[in-house]
Amino acid sequence: MFIYNVTTNIDTSSQLDWVQWMQTKHIPEVLATGKFLSAKMTKVLVEEDMGGVTYSVQYTVKNKATLDRYYQE
């Protein structure tokens, strides 16, 4: 099993809209590809020099071959 991790820094003024979009649109669309078993979004407790808020989304995938197919498609 593997985790495909995507870390994103969001401007504080856009945070609520972005989180809602991730939870209601983007993450469900990624899961709908059928390549991932689950997804978990977390807020990262780190202060970036550039400011903003950082989130990590971890998608669980069965094997590297499936992840490679996701990258290709």
Coordinates of C-alpha atoms in Angstrom, one line a residue:
M1 CA 0.0 0.0 0.0
F2 CA 1.2 3.5 -0.8
I3 CA 0.2 7.1 0.1
Y4 CA 0.0 9.8 -2.6
N5 CA 0.5 13.0 -0.6
V6 CA -0.4 16.5 -1.9
T7 CA 0.6 19.4 0.2
T8 CA -0.8 22.8 -0.6
N9 CA -0.3 26.3 0.9
I10 CA -3.5 28.5 0.7
D11 CA -3.8 32.2 1.3
T12 CA -5.8 32.7 4.5
S13 CA -8.4 34.7 2.7
S14 CA -9.3 31.8 0.4
Q15 CA -9.0 29.0 3.0
L16 CA -12.7 28.4 3.7
D17 CA -13.7 28.3 0.0
W18 CA -10.7 26.1 -0.9
V19 CA -11.5 23.6 1.9
Q20 CA -15.1 23.4 0.9
W21 CA -14.1 22.9 -2.8
M22 CA -11.7 20.2 -1.8
Q23 CA -14.2 18.3 0.3
T24 CA -17.2 18.6 -2.0
K25 CA -15.6 18.5 -5.5
H26 CA -12.0 17.7 -5.9
I27 CA -11.4 14.9 -3.4
P28 CA -14.7 13.1 -4.5
E29 CA -13.6 13.4 -8.2
V30 CA -10.2 12.0 -7.4
L31 CA -11.8 9.1 -5.5
A32 CA -14.2 8.6 -8.4
T33 CA -11.3 7.6 -10.6
G34 CA -11.5 4.3 -8.8
K35 CA -7.7 4.3 -8.3
F36 CA -7.6 5.3 -4.6
L37 CA -9.0 3.5 -1.6
S38 CA -9.4 6.5 0.7
A39 CA -8.5 10.2 1.2
K40 CA -7.7 12.1 4.4
M41 CA -7.3 15.9 4.5
T42 CA -5.4 17.5 7.4
K43 CA -4.2 20.9 8.4
V44 CA -0.5 21.0 8.8
L45 CA 0.7 22.8 11.9
V46 CA 3.6 24.7 10.5
E47 CA 4.2 28.4 9.9
E48 CA 5.4 29.1 6.4
D49 CA 7.6 32.0 5.6
M50 CA 5.2 32.9 2.8
G51 CA 2.3 32.9 5.2
G52 CA -1.0 31.2 4.5
V53 CA -2.3 27.9 5.8
T54 CA -0.9 24.5 4.7
Y55 CA -3.0 21.4 4.1
S56 CA -2.0 17.8 3.3
V57 CA -4.3 15.4 1.4
Q58 CA -3.2 11.8 1.6
Y59 CA -4.7 9.4 -0.9
T60 CA -4.3 5.7 -0.2
V61 CA -3.5 3.5 -3.2
K62 CA -3.2 -0.2 -3.4
N63 CA 0.1 -0.3 -5.4
K64 CA 2.5 1.8 -7.4
A65 CA 1.2 0.5 -10.7
T66 CA -2.2 2.0 -9.9
L67 CA -0.6 5.3 -8.9
D68 CA 1.4 5.3 -12.1
R69 CA -1.9 4.8 -14.1
Y70 CA -3.4 7.8 -12.2
Y71 CA -0.4 9.9 -13.2
Q72 CA -0.8 8.8 -16.9
E73 CA -4.5 9.2 -17.2

